Amino acid sequence: MRLIETLKFIVDNNVGKLAKWLRIMGYDTLFFNGSNDSGMVATALNEERVILTRDTQIMRRWVVTSGRLKAILIHSDKPELQMHQVINDLNLDCQFRPFALCLECNQPLLERSKQQVEGRVPPYVFQTQSQYMECPICHRIYWRGTHWQAMTRKLNQFAKYKQNEEEF
Ligand SMILES: [Zn+2]
């Protein structure tokens, strides 16, 4: 069996919100924005990614039914419940590598010193934060502000939900 740590995803556009949350947790996740399912399937096969989709057609493809490609059919149309399903079906670690990837580009973030971000973040942020991360692709800078705290709370909620499920 493959280790949890190696799980990578490709998220269909009908469950697009999942991409952000999986990236927040640190899971390498591509967002598929095309209309050609074959393209998504090919990428998933080439890069050994798990497909997350609400499209039953994909589930009927030979590569999926034969087990060559792992795909998960998402049941709910609510992002929150979709996340619960993925976490439980794949036994995801909600605290896998939080905030290690750019939420836009899926790229590993690089640590930046305070000096390196001077003039590139709002002054009040610069005064109050000492740790920063930067995306090497889009150069967006991340810090542990209120947005970060809200996301951390959400990750904890997901983790708690998972524990509750396991008790039954
Ligand atoms: Zn980026």
CSV table of C-alpha atoms and ligand atoms in Angstrom, one decimal:
chain,number,residue,atom,x,y,z
A,1,MET,CA,0.0,0.0,0.0
A,2,ARG,CA,1.2,3.5,-0.8
A,3,LEU,CA,2.0,5.8,2.0
A,4,ILE,CA,-0.4,8.6,2.8
A,5,GLU,CA,2.4,11.1,2.3
A,6,THR,CA,2.7,10.3,-1.4
A,7,LEU,CA,-1.0,11.1,-2.2
A,8,LYS,CA,-1.5,13.6,-4.9
A,9,PHE,CA,-4.7,14.8,-6.4
A,10,ILE,CA,-6.4,16.2,-9.4
A,11,VAL,CA,-9.6,18.0,-8.7
A,12,ASP,CA,-12.4,18.2,-11.3
A,13,ASN,CA,-13.9,21.6,-11.8
A,14,ASN,CA,-17.2,20.4,-10.3
A,15,VAL,CA,-15.6,20.1,-6.9
A,16,GLY,CA,-13.1,22.9,-7.3
A,17,LYS,CA,-13.2,24.2,-3.7
A,18,LEU,CA,-11.4,21.0,-2.6
A,19,ALA,CA,-8.2,22.1,-4.3
A,20,LYS,CA,-7.7,25.0,-1.9
A,21,TRP,CA,-8.3,22.9,1.2
A,22,LEU,CA,-6.1,20.1,0.1
A,23,ARG,CA,-3.3,22.6,-0.7
A,24,ILE,CA,-3.8,24.2,2.8
A,25,MET,CA,-3.2,20.8,4.3
A,26,GLY,CA,-0.1,20.4,2.1
A,27,TYR,CA,-1.3,17.9,-0.5
A,28,ASP,CA,-0.1,18.4,-4.0
A,29,THR,CA,-3.3,19.1,-5.9
A,30,LEU,CA,-4.0,20.1,-9.5
A,31,PHE,CA,-7.2,21.9,-10.4
A,32,PHE,CA,-8.6,20.6,-13.7
A,33,ASN,CA,-10.3,23.4,-15.5
A,34,GLY,CA,-10.8,21.9,-18.9
A,35,SER,CA,-13.8,20.2,-20.4
A,36,ASN,CA,-11.9,17.2,-21.8
A,37,ASP,CA,-12.1,14.4,-19.2
A,38,SER,CA,-9.6,12.4,-21.1
A,39,GLY,CA,-7.0,15.1,-20.5
A,40,MET,CA,-7.7,14.9,-16.7
A,41,VAL,CA,-7.5,11.1,-16.8
A,42,ALA,CA,-4.2,11.2,-18.7
A,43,THR,CA,-2.6,13.6,-16.3
A,44,ALA,CA,-3.9,11.6,-13.3
A,45,LEU,CA,-2.3,8.4,-14.8
A,46,ASN,CA,1.0,10.1,-15.7
A,47,GLU,CA,1.5,11.8,-12.4
A,48,GLU,CA,-0.2,9.1,-10.2
A,49,ARG,CA,-2.9,11.5,-8.9
A,50,VAL,CA,-6.2,10.6,-7.3
A,51,ILE,CA,-9.1,12.1,-9.2
A,52,LEU,CA,-11.8,13.8,-7.2
A,53,THR,CA,-15.0,14.4,-9.1
A,54,ARG,CA,-18.8,14.4,-9.1
A,55,ASP,CA,-18.9,13.0,-12.7
A,56,THR,CA,-20.2,9.5,-12.7
A,57,GLN,CA,-18.9,9.1,-16.3
A,58,ILE,CA,-15.4,9.1,-15.1
A,59,MET,CA,-16.1,6.4,-12.5
A,60,ARG,CA,-17.3,4.1,-15.4
A,61,ARG,CA,-14.0,4.4,-17.4
A,62,TRP,CA,-12.0,1.3,-17.7
A,63,VAL,CA,-8.9,2.8,-16.1
A,64,VAL,CA,-11.0,3.5,-13.0
A,65,THR,CA,-13.1,0.3,-12.8
A,66,SER,CA,-9.9,-1.8,-13.4
A,67,GLY,CA,-8.2,-0.1,-10.5
A,68,ARG,CA,-5.4,1.3,-12.5
A,69,LEU,CA,-6.5,4.8,-11.6
A,70,LYS,CA,-8.0,5.8,-8.3
A,71,ALA,CA,-10.9,8.1,-8.5
A,72,ILE,CA,-13.3,9.2,-5.8
A,73,LEU,CA,-16.9,10.1,-6.6
A,74,ILE,CA,-17.9,13.0,-4.4
A,75,HIS,CA,-21.4,12.7,-3.1
A,76,SER,CA,-22.3,16.1,-1.6
A,77,ASP,CA,-22.6,19.4,-3.4
A,78,LYS,CA,-21.4,21.2,-0.2
A,79,PRO,CA,-17.7,21.9,-0.1
A,80,GLU,CA,-17.6,21.2,3.7
A,81,LEU,CA,-19.1,17.8,3.3
A,82,GLN,CA,-17.0,17.1,0.3
A,83,MET,CA,-14.0,17.6,2.4
A,84,HIS,CA,-15.2,15.3,5.1
A,85,GLN,CA,-15.7,12.6,2.6
A,86,VAL,CA,-12.2,12.9,1.1
A,87,ILE,CA,-10.6,13.0,4.5
A,88,ASN,CA,-12.5,9.9,5.6
A,89,ASP,CA,-12.3,7.9,2.4
A,90,LEU,CA,-8.5,8.4,2.1
A,91,ASN,CA,-7.8,8.7,5.8
A,92,LEU,CA,-6.1,12.1,5.2
A,93,ASP,CA,-3.9,13.7,7.8
A,94,CYS,CA,-5.5,17.2,8.2
A,95,GLN,CA,-2.2,18.4,9.7
A,96,PHE,CA,0.0,16.8,7.0
A,97,ARG,CA,2.1,19.9,6.0
A,98,PRO,CA,-0.1,22.9,6.7
A,99,PHE,CA,0.6,26.0,4.7
A,100,ALA,CA,3.5,24.5,2.8
A,101,LEU,CA,2.1,25.1,-0.7
A,102,CYS,CA,0.9,28.2,-2.6
A,103,LEU,CA,-2.9,28.1,-2.6
A,104,GLU,CA,-2.9,29.5,-6.1
A,105,CYS,CA,0.0,27.7,-7.8
A,106,ASN,CA,0.4,24.5,-5.8
A,107,GLN,CA,4.1,25.3,-5.5
A,108,PRO,CA,6.1,24.6,-2.3
A,109,LEU,CA,6.6,27.9,-0.4
A,110,LEU,CA,10.0,29.2,0.5
A,111,GLU,CA,10.9,30.8,3.8
A,112,ARG,CA,11.6,34.5,3.7
A,113,SER,CA,13.2,36.8,6.3
A,114,LYS,CA,11.6,40.0,7.5
A,115,GLN,CA,14.1,42.0,5.5
A,116,GLN,CA,13.3,40.1,2.3
A,117,VAL,CA,9.7,41.2,2.4
A,118,GLU,CA,10.1,44.8,3.5
A,119,GLY,CA,8.0,47.0,1.3
A,120,ARG,CA,6.1,44.0,-0.1
A,121,VAL,CA,3.6,43.5,2.7
A,122,PRO,CA,1.3,46.0,4.4
A,123,PRO,CA,3.2,48.1,7.1
A,124,TYR,CA,1.1,46.8,10.0
A,125,VAL,CA,1.9,43.2,8.9
A,126,PHE,CA,5.6,44.0,8.7
A,127,GLN,CA,5.5,45.4,12.2
A,128,THR,CA,3.7,42.5,13.8
A,129,GLN,CA,4.9,39.4,11.9
A,130,SER,CA,8.4,37.9,11.8
A,131,GLN,CA,7.9,34.8,9.7
A,132,TYR,CA,7.1,34.8,6.0
A,133,MET,CA,6.8,32.5,3.1
A,134,GLU,CA,6.9,33.2,-0.6
A,135,CYS,CA,5.6,31.4,-3.7
A,136,PRO,CA,8.5,31.1,-6.2
A,137,ILE,CA,6.0,31.3,-9.1
A,138,CYS,CA,3.5,34.0,-8.3
A,139,HIS,CA,5.6,35.7,-5.6
A,140,ARG,CA,2.6,35.9,-3.3
A,141,ILE,CA,3.8,36.4,0.3
A,142,TYR,CA,2.2,34.5,3.1
A,143,TRP,CA,2.3,35.2,6.8
A,144,ARG,CA,0.5,34.0,10.0
A,145,GLY,CA,-2.2,36.7,10.1
A,146,THR,CA,-5.9,36.4,10.8
A,147,HIS,CA,-6.6,34.6,7.5
A,148,TRP,CA,-4.0,32.0,8.5
A,149,GLN,CA,-5.6,31.6,12.0
A,150,ALA,CA,-9.0,31.1,10.4
A,151,MET,CA,-7.7,28.4,8.2
A,152,THR,CA,-5.9,26.7,11.2
A,153,ARG,CA,-9.2,26.6,13.0
A,154,LYS,CA,-10.8,25.0,10.0
A,155,LEU,CA,-8.1,22.4,9.8
A,156,ASN,CA,-8.6,21.6,13.5
A,157,GLN,CA,-12.4,21.3,12.8
A,158,PHE,CA,-11.7,18.8,10.0
A,159,ALA,CA,-9.4,16.8,12.2
A,160,LYS,CA,-11.9,16.8,15.0
A,161,TYR,CA,-14.7,15.6,12.7
A,162,LYS,CA,-12.4,12.8,11.6
A,163,GLN,CA,-11.8,11.7,15.2
A,164,ASN,CA,-15.5,11.7,15.9
A,165,GLU,CA,-16.1,9.5,12.9
A,166,GLU,CA,-13.5,7.0,14.1
A,167,GLU,CA,-15.2,6.6,17.4
A,168,PHE,CA,-18.2,5.0,15.9
B,1,ZN,ZN,1.9,31.0,-6.1
